[in-house]
Amino acid sequence: MKTPRLLLALGLLSAFLRLSAAPVDSRISAVTVYQDRAVVTRTATVQLSGGTAELIFAHLPQALNEQSLQVSGKGTAQASILDVSAKQTYVDYTPDARVKELEDQLKAFAKQMRGYDDRANLLNTQQAMLDRMEAALFALPTKDVPRPELNQFTTSLNFLIEQKSKLVTERATLDEQREELQNRANTVQAQLQELRGAGGKAFKTVTVRVAAAQAGSLEVALSYTVPGASWVPSYDARVASSERTVQLDYFGIVRQGTGEDWKDVALTLSTARPSLGGAAPVLSVWQLDLYNPIALREQAERSRRNDMMMAKAAAAPSVNMQTLTTNGVGNEADFELKDARYSSATIEAGATSASFKIAVSSSIPSDNSPQKVPVTSAALKAVPEYLTVPKRQTAAFLTSKVVNSSEFPLLAGAMNVFLDGTFVATSGLRTVMSGEKFDLALGVDDGIAIKHKRVQKFTEDTGLTNSGKRITYEYLITVQNNKKTMERVIVADQVPLSRNEKIVVKLLSPDAKDVKPTDEGTLKWTLDLKPGEKRELTVKFTVEYDNTVNVAGLE
């Protein structure tokens, strides 16, 4: 009976000896940034001697979402991934080196400020001593303390004046030093508050257990989701009026405070919004009943538990359980390095979103500072035209009708507009899909002269007994093209609308056959003006109403 027990003990000992655990040297190789989070991929190459091994990824961000862990790998060890686990470790120091540095600076500032406070207390003590000396010098003489001689009085008085002057100067210098130190401390404190969102005095450790059929190498990729990262689109639109084109430079403004610096990573910007969930919300039954606070609380609690269970199931961790027998390293895309101005991301369009793989490696520090990365640059055809509303402003605003002929969807974001190399406006771009039209507002162009004046306002009585009034309004709009090219100008004006049957508005000019007012009373002319051409437009209408009513809105 001893032999089987001995063999069992030797087998357990052999299995124990074959189980190895060691921290791995990993680096962040790829990051996908969403609007409110990021998926970080760490890679590490390890040598396995066969058997079961534990690969430990230490000092990961505290805010790491354990439900999002994903593991994959390739190598020659013919390894299988058994499981992945995460645990949180609390320490008595700050793991983030940048946060620790700022905390040390604040401690040094506090120590220096205490030194200034001690010096200020000493100056107050010296001031009190000088005040007592001054009081004694000017005190009335007594039997025990006679009046000092003149030279003694003069010497003491000069000493007091000199010492008090020194105190005033030193206090002023001390106040300046304290103010400067406080400003530096406030700056560091603001930076610290930005960075502390990544976590406190704790970090997470992820352990990946693998079983290797034989000795060999294995490249492991660990992916996890962290909050504290986001990106927004930004655009530079450069309009060449002579060429009638728009050079649209598309950028992503990336910020992150995840607690990890991203150095030379393959960066991807995704338009997906995982925070909204994968399916449309479900309508619950809308019930009316007598008010019962206890029943309402129980119902709300049941609904909350159901929502949490659905969210947990949707975010379950993913582990690649297949045997890994492929030789070589991971399948990262090879990125072609281009000039930053003209580099273009690779777009991967999904069923519900798009991902932009940035063409060059990127470095994003974990300090929430905005980092501008190029997405693409496209030359788009532009059809310029002018829009003017002389009644409101006697100016012609240049706009360009542009078609998004690129394959990239243009998400809503801020846009800087340059006209012939000159910055003219900051505006916003709405979301524009590929093939869709949009307008670029390019600001005022003085090459189109606009004038607007009221020619007449004539009031007369109407009716057999002068029971009504008629007011005739006439306006003249002048548009002149002072440019050397033919330009299209759209002119907008209006006539009032009556909301009461006792008020009648009649349009006299322009003829309704030529320009018909819209339901809102808007008049629009489309003018194609040759170089130097001038056009005059007349707006004339009457307003008739009964004397028994007071009309609001008349000019």
XYZ file of C-alpha atoms in Angstrom:
555
model
C 0.000 0.000 0.000
C 2.945 2.306 0.443
C 3.888 2.212 -3.222
C 0.651 3.829 -4.609
C 0.777 6.518 -1.921
C 4.395 7.204 -2.760
C 3.592 7.467 -6.467
C 0.679 9.824 -5.711
C 2.899 12.038 -3.567
C 5.566 12.113 -6.271
C 2.941 13.037 -8.873
C 1.606 15.918 -6.785
C 5.144 17.123 -6.114
C 5.936 16.954 -9.835
C 2.811 18.939 -10.705
C 3.660 21.524 -8.044
C 7.186 21.900 -9.352
C 5.909 22.335 -12.899
C 3.614 25.251 -11.802
C 5.606 28.447 -12.141
C 4.532 32.020 -11.454
C 6.476 35.075 -12.516
C 5.744 38.725 -13.347
C 5.902 39.451 -17.066
C 7.528 42.433 -18.695
C 4.692 43.895 -20.750
C 4.155 47.091 -22.690
C 1.080 48.884 -24.012
C 1.074 48.165 -27.721
C -2.401 49.244 -28.852
C -5.264 51.400 -27.582
C -8.788 51.894 -28.902
C -10.378 55.106 -27.622
C -14.132 55.623 -27.397
C -16.077 58.698 -26.338
C -15.959 57.784 -22.633
C -13.442 54.954 -22.213
C -10.535 53.092 -23.780
C -9.596 49.482 -24.442
C -5.893 48.987 -23.694
C -3.906 46.050 -25.077
C -0.699 44.959 -23.356
C 1.661 42.450 -24.987
C 4.412 40.377 -23.477
C 6.663 37.606 -24.801
C 7.474 34.825 -22.317
C 9.477 31.617 -22.447
C 7.623 28.548 -21.159
C 9.340 25.374 -20.034
C 6.249 23.195 -20.283
C 3.519 22.510 -17.778
C 1.314 25.085 -16.091
C 2.496 28.649 -15.599
C 1.026 31.806 -14.105
C 1.745 35.003 -16.008
C 1.367 38.010 -13.720
C 0.589 41.483 -15.096
C 1.245 43.764 -12.124
C 0.597 47.450 -11.363
C -2.359 47.881 -13.696
C -4.824 50.773 -13.167
C -7.121 50.538 -10.174
C -10.103 51.588 -12.341
C -9.613 48.626 -14.680
C -12.920 46.907 -15.444
C -12.437 43.275 -14.426
C -15.428 42.187 -16.513
C -13.695 43.423 -19.676
C -10.542 41.260 -19.450
C -9.630 39.471 -22.670
C -6.569 37.275 -23.298
C -5.129 35.823 -26.490
C -1.731 34.614 -27.586
C 0.504 33.046 -30.224
C 3.726 31.116 -29.983
C 5.674 27.880 -30.342
C 4.837 26.454 -26.904
C 1.506 24.957 -28.048
C -0.097 26.577 -25.012
C -3.686 26.747 -23.856
C -5.067 29.635 -21.795
C -6.763 28.168 -18.757
C -8.207 31.207 -16.967
C -7.645 34.844 -16.051
C -8.229 36.552 -12.713
C -7.744 39.987 -11.205
C -7.257 41.281 -7.690
C -6.817 44.686 -6.137
C -3.823 45.520 -3.973
C -3.725 48.434 -1.539
C -0.415 50.073 -0.694
C 0.740 52.862 1.605
C 2.220 54.850 -1.253
C 0.946 56.338 -4.513
C 1.625 53.947 -7.411
C 1.330 56.643 -10.087
C 4.804 58.188 -10.393
C 3.475 61.498 -11.735
C 0.927 61.811 -8.918
C 3.613 60.894 -6.362
C 5.895 63.605 -7.750
C 3.166 66.243 -7.447
C 2.300 65.103 -3.915
C 5.972 65.433 -2.935
C 6.037 68.945 -4.396
C 2.997 69.932 -2.323
C 4.648 68.552 0.818
C 7.784 70.579 0.062
C 5.661 73.690 -0.526
C 3.862 73.155 2.789
C 7.187 72.835 4.622
C 8.457 75.997 2.965
C 5.230 77.818 3.863
C 5.646 76.810 7.510
C 9.119 78.384 7.394
C 7.581 81.613 6.083
C 4.984 81.498 8.876
C 7.702 81.067 11.486
C 9.595 84.020 10.041
C 6.396 86.114 10.100
C 5.852 85.245 13.783
C 9.420 86.279 14.542
C 8.901 89.605 12.782
C 5.722 90.153 14.817
C 7.701 89.536 18.005
C 10.367 92.024 16.925
C 7.644 94.543 16.108
C 6.140 94.158 19.570
C 9.549 94.683 21.216
C 10.165 97.838 19.180
C 6.699 99.138 20.102
C 7.473 98.676 23.803
C 10.840 100.437 23.384
C 9.107 103.328 21.603
C 6.493 103.590 24.339
C 9.204 103.659 26.999
C 11.209 106.289 25.095
C 8.259 108.676 24.916
C 6.883 107.905 28.378
C 6.674 110.681 30.963
C 9.717 110.723 33.305
C 9.319 109.358 36.825
C 11.401 109.375 39.943
C 12.934 105.999 39.081
C 13.145 106.619 35.323
C 14.319 110.151 34.545
C 14.027 111.734 31.112
C 16.939 110.578 28.804
C 19.468 113.073 27.612
C 19.060 114.571 24.159
C 21.834 112.576 22.489
C 20.518 109.333 24.048
C 16.982 110.170 22.900
C 18.189 110.945 19.361
C 20.245 107.740 19.159
C 17.364 105.598 20.434
C 14.891 107.247 18.066
C 17.151 106.705 15.031
C 17.578 103.048 16.051
C 13.810 102.557 16.268
C 13.242 104.197 12.869
C 15.950 102.072 11.236
C 14.705 98.796 12.720
C 11.067 99.485 11.844
C 12.060 100.329 8.267
C 13.874 97.008 8.023
C 10.810 95.212 9.354
C 8.569 96.876 6.760
C 10.916 95.892 3.931
C 11.302 92.321 5.159
C 7.546 91.900 5.586
C 6.931 93.097 2.041
C 9.511 90.641 0.719
C 8.015 87.854 2.822
C 4.499 88.585 1.522
C 5.742 88.396 -2.073
C 7.465 85.079 -1.396
C 4.367 83.621 0.248
C 2.125 84.771 -2.613
C 4.457 83.274 -5.225
C 4.668 79.996 -3.297
C 0.873 79.846 -2.919
C 0.413 80.357 -6.673
C 2.828 77.514 -7.395
C 1.015 75.293 -4.887
C -2.373 76.104 -6.469
C -1.035 75.159 -9.901
C 0.336 71.845 -8.661
C -2.901 71.161 -6.750
C -4.943 71.697 -9.930
C -2.692 69.290 -11.840
C -2.981 66.777 -9.020
C -6.780 66.890 -9.071
C -6.697 66.196 -12.816
C -4.474 63.149 -12.337
C -6.066 61.684 -9.224
C -9.075 60.592 -11.246
C -7.019 57.583 -12.360
C -7.057 56.036 -8.881
C -5.688 56.311 -5.373
C -3.222 54.221 -3.407
C -4.092 50.919 -5.036
C -3.484 48.951 -8.204
C -4.720 45.764 -9.806
C -2.858 42.594 -10.669
C -4.065 40.280 -13.426
C -2.952 36.641 -13.426
C -3.204 34.538 -16.587
C -2.848 30.762 -16.164
C -1.564 28.862 -19.202
C -0.687 25.225 -19.853
C 2.154 24.537 -22.299
C 2.417 21.156 -24.005
C 6.112 21.774 -24.673
C 8.795 24.339 -24.034
C 8.738 27.381 -26.266
C 7.814 31.038 -26.595
C 4.419 32.613 -26.223
C 3.338 36.165 -27.006
C 0.386 37.055 -24.792
C -1.992 39.955 -25.426
C -4.042 41.205 -22.482
C -6.851 43.685 -23.174
C -8.913 45.596 -20.608
C -11.262 48.562 -20.449
C -10.479 51.660 -18.377
C -12.501 54.868 -17.881
C -10.999 58.331 -17.995
C -10.293 58.455 -21.747
C -12.152 60.179 -24.572
C -11.784 61.734 -28.000
C -13.622 64.406 -29.985
C -13.237 65.358 -33.654
C -11.698 68.625 -34.795
C -11.300 70.094 -38.266
C -9.271 72.634 -40.213
C -11.009 73.696 -43.424
C -8.723 75.511 -45.865
C -10.655 77.079 -48.723
C -8.933 78.130 -51.953
C -11.348 80.540 -53.601
C -9.569 80.550 -56.966
C -9.446 76.743 -57.183
C -12.913 76.267 -55.658
C -11.714 73.442 -53.417
C -11.648 72.776 -49.691
C -8.707 71.039 -48.034
C -10.331 69.432 -44.997
C -7.908 68.218 -42.316
C -9.583 65.820 -39.892
C -8.120 65.418 -36.380
C -8.966 63.603 -33.192
C -8.447 65.434 -29.893
C -7.577 62.686 -27.396
C -7.471 63.086 -23.614
C -6.750 60.440 -21.043
C -6.183 60.196 -17.306
C -6.226 56.431 -16.911
C -3.088 56.271 -14.786
C -0.933 54.827 -17.577
C 1.054 56.725 -20.194
C 0.528 55.466 -23.735
C 3.930 55.561 -25.418
C 4.305 54.795 -29.124
C 1.078 52.795 -29.324
C -1.066 51.790 -32.277
C -3.975 54.162 -31.697
C -7.526 53.579 -32.929
C -10.398 56.041 -32.574
C -13.836 54.443 -32.550
C -17.204 56.054 -33.188
C -19.013 53.287 -31.281
C -20.849 54.240 -28.097
C -20.727 51.225 -25.765
C -22.271 53.245 -22.938
C -25.630 53.122 -24.749
C -25.713 49.327 -24.703
C -26.197 46.932 -27.564
C -29.974 46.844 -27.844
C -32.828 49.298 -27.781
C -34.507 49.795 -24.403
C -37.639 47.796 -23.623
C -40.844 49.517 -22.593
C -42.283 48.254 -19.342
C -45.998 48.278 -18.569
C -47.205 51.767 -17.594
C -49.500 51.119 -14.673
C -51.617 53.447 -12.586
C -52.563 52.480 -9.048
C -53.219 53.965 -5.652
C -50.140 55.497 -4.071
C -48.252 52.916 -1.948
C -44.652 54.011 -1.138
C -43.544 50.572 0.093
C -44.717 48.800 -3.049
C -43.117 51.457 -5.259
C -39.733 51.044 -3.520
C -39.885 47.264 -3.900
C -40.721 47.587 -7.579
C -37.859 50.039 -8.150
C -35.428 47.686 -6.372
C -36.504 44.737 -8.538
C -36.026 46.822 -11.670
C -32.567 47.934 -10.529
C -31.464 44.327 -9.847
C -32.690 43.203 -13.266
C -30.770 46.037 -14.980
C -27.577 45.123 -13.097
C -27.885 41.453 -14.049
C -28.356 42.326 -17.733
C -25.385 44.686 -17.708
C -23.180 42.099 -15.977
C -24.113 39.427 -18.489
C -23.399 41.732 -21.415
C -19.951 42.646 -20.036
C -18.796 39.131 -19.121
C -15.015 38.565 -19.481
C -13.747 36.937 -22.650
C -10.915 34.389 -22.538
C -9.528 32.585 -25.539
C -9.649 28.920 -24.486
C -8.334 27.423 -27.699
C -4.934 25.750 -28.053
C -2.390 28.189 -29.498
C -0.124 26.498 -32.014
C 0.631 29.309 -34.455
C 4.282 30.273 -34.784
C 5.503 33.844 -34.779
C 4.216 37.001 -33.158
C 0.850 38.782 -33.078
C -1.015 40.072 -36.071
C -0.560 43.827 -35.549
C -1.050 45.864 -38.682
C 2.035 47.357 -40.314
C 1.591 51.129 -40.380
C 3.197 53.247 -43.047
C 4.871 56.375 -41.680
C 3.853 59.529 -43.480
C 4.211 63.227 -42.988
C 1.943 64.302 -40.114
C 0.118 66.817 -42.300
C -0.942 64.276 -44.882
C -1.133 61.036 -42.908
C -4.454 59.291 -43.164
C -5.966 56.731 -40.865
C -7.287 53.397 -42.070
C -11.034 53.211 -41.713
C -12.776 50.000 -40.700
C -16.520 50.367 -41.114
C -18.727 48.113 -39.024
C -22.441 47.586 -39.105
C -23.126 50.339 -36.571
C -19.837 52.262 -36.182
C -16.466 53.049 -37.718
C -12.918 52.790 -36.393
C -10.039 55.000 -37.488
C -6.626 53.344 -37.196
C -4.136 56.197 -36.884
C -1.347 55.798 -39.447
C 1.561 56.602 -37.127
C 2.277 55.497 -33.577
C 1.039 57.915 -30.916
C 2.043 58.902 -27.396
C -0.668 60.169 -25.040
C 0.394 61.034 -21.457
C -1.973 60.327 -18.584
C -2.460 63.954 -17.578
C -5.728 64.816 -19.390
C -3.899 67.204 -21.702
C -5.377 67.432 -25.222
C -3.329 65.600 -27.847
C -4.088 66.236 -31.516
C -3.693 63.229 -33.819
C -4.356 63.277 -37.580
C -7.191 61.145 -38.901
C -7.246 62.065 -42.582
C -6.946 64.905 -45.060
C -9.253 65.223 -48.042
C -9.530 67.615 -50.983
C -13.225 68.333 -51.508
C -14.933 70.263 -54.275
C -16.592 73.482 -53.142
C -19.279 75.549 -54.840
C -19.103 79.075 -53.382
C -22.109 81.325 -53.007
C -23.036 84.380 -50.965
C -25.944 84.818 -48.599
C -27.103 88.228 -47.445
C -29.951 89.410 -45.215
C -29.744 93.185 -45.728
C -32.575 93.938 -43.312
C -30.449 92.567 -40.465
C -26.932 93.271 -41.709
C -25.673 94.913 -44.895
C -23.002 92.311 -45.541
C -22.563 89.284 -47.789
C -21.525 86.070 -46.094
C -19.528 83.618 -48.171
C -20.558 79.979 -47.917
C -19.361 76.901 -49.759
C -21.513 73.945 -50.705
C -19.288 70.919 -50.122
C -19.807 67.198 -50.706
C -18.048 64.733 -48.416
C -16.499 62.667 -51.188
C -14.173 60.850 -48.759
C -14.958 57.470 -47.260
C -14.740 58.879 -43.741
C -17.825 59.933 -41.777
C -17.325 63.435 -40.383
C -18.552 63.527 -36.808
C -19.901 66.694 -35.214
C -17.079 68.861 -33.896
C -15.357 72.246 -33.847
C -13.860 73.594 -37.054
C -11.356 76.323 -37.865
C -11.947 77.903 -41.278
C -9.178 79.452 -43.396
C -9.897 81.363 -46.605
C -6.923 81.727 -48.961
C -4.555 81.161 -46.043
C -6.273 83.638 -43.694
C -8.122 82.512 -40.580
C -11.694 83.774 -40.945
C -13.968 81.909 -38.539
C -14.477 79.252 -35.904
C -17.615 77.254 -36.405
C -19.052 73.820 -35.850
C -19.556 70.941 -38.233
C -22.583 68.708 -37.922
C -22.273 64.986 -38.504
C -21.816 64.388 -42.226
C -21.746 60.895 -43.697
C -19.804 59.903 -46.791
C -21.469 61.335 -49.902
C -23.536 63.849 -47.935
C -23.584 67.612 -48.597
C -22.786 70.271 -46.015
C -22.176 74.026 -45.844
C -19.055 75.868 -44.789
C -19.571 79.365 -43.375
C -16.584 81.485 -44.446
C -17.493 84.884 -43.027
C -18.075 88.314 -44.564
C -16.611 89.184 -47.982
C -16.445 92.917 -48.690
C -16.113 92.189 -52.403
C -19.916 92.023 -52.541
C -21.395 95.440 -51.662
C -24.831 95.475 -50.018
C -27.131 98.434 -49.346
C -30.581 98.543 -47.764
C -32.793 101.593 -47.254
C -36.452 102.413 -46.700
C -37.690 104.482 -49.618
C -41.054 105.429 -48.148
C -43.584 104.803 -45.417
C -46.941 106.316 -46.376
C -50.050 106.231 -44.175
C -53.541 106.972 -45.535
C -57.129 106.594 -44.396
C -59.420 104.041 -46.024
C -63.130 103.299 -46.029
C -66.123 105.496 -46.689
C -65.989 106.976 -43.203
C -62.207 106.834 -42.823
C -62.706 103.815 -40.588
C -59.453 102.140 -41.573
C -55.821 102.826 -42.315
C -53.393 101.699 -44.997
C -49.634 101.915 -44.547
C -47.413 101.473 -47.605
C -43.833 100.349 -47.057
C -41.171 100.409 -49.772
C -37.557 99.226 -49.399
C -34.688 99.218 -51.892
C -31.912 96.597 -51.785
C -28.772 97.161 -53.845
C -26.294 94.337 -54.552
C -23.062 94.931 -56.486
C -20.376 92.400 -57.422
C -16.991 94.112 -57.143
C -15.056 90.903 -57.705
C -13.354 89.795 -60.911
C -15.364 86.598 -61.202
C -19.043 85.821 -61.634
C -20.620 85.157 -58.228
C -23.928 83.788 -57.036
C -25.650 85.860 -54.345
C -28.760 84.733 -52.478
C -30.687 87.678 -51.050
C -33.237 87.140 -48.272
C -35.861 89.591 -47.036
C -39.361 89.337 -45.656
C -42.889 90.720 -45.528
C -45.000 90.654 -42.356
C -47.599 87.965 -41.754
C -51.083 88.717 -40.493
C -52.428 86.667 -37.605
C -55.802 88.405 -37.545
C -58.491 88.743 -40.200
C -58.791 92.482 -39.475
C -55.195 92.981 -40.618
C -54.517 92.531 -44.354
C -51.031 92.440 -45.905
C -50.661 92.827 -49.682
C -47.381 92.284 -51.519
C -46.941 94.841 -54.346
C -43.341 94.124 -55.339
C -41.791 91.798 -56.319
C -44.399 90.058 -58.363
C -45.470 86.805 -56.729
C -44.831 85.081 -60.079
C -41.138 85.938 -59.777
C -40.562 85.583 -56.022
C -43.241 83.911 -53.964
C -43.153 84.434 -50.189
C -42.833 81.316 -48.069
C -45.291 80.410 -45.329
C -43.058 82.385 -42.956
C -43.124 85.466 -45.213
C -39.562 85.054 -46.476
C -38.535 86.353 -49.898
C -35.465 84.942 -51.649
C -33.689 85.978 -54.850
C -30.883 84.007 -56.486
C -28.657 86.393 -58.445
C -25.794 85.380 -60.738
C -23.811 88.608 -60.981
C -21.118 89.284 -63.544
C -17.980 91.205 -62.488
C -18.973 94.791 -61.711
C -22.708 94.122 -62.150
C -25.210 95.883 -59.868
C -28.799 94.807 -59.217
C -31.581 96.665 -57.420
C -34.415 94.825 -55.707
C -37.625 96.469 -54.521
C -39.748 95.201 -51.659
C -43.116 96.987 -51.446
C -46.216 96.014 -49.519
C -49.217 97.499 -47.743
C -50.754 96.834 -44.349
C -54.495 97.612 -43.972
C -56.393 97.425 -40.705
C -59.464 98.797 -38.948
C -59.123 101.808 -36.667
C -60.722 99.827 -33.866
C -57.682 97.565 -33.478
C -54.157 98.239 -32.282
C -51.605 96.538 -34.506
C -48.441 95.167 -32.924
C -45.221 94.633 -34.868
C -45.345 97.617 -37.232
C -42.101 99.427 -37.952
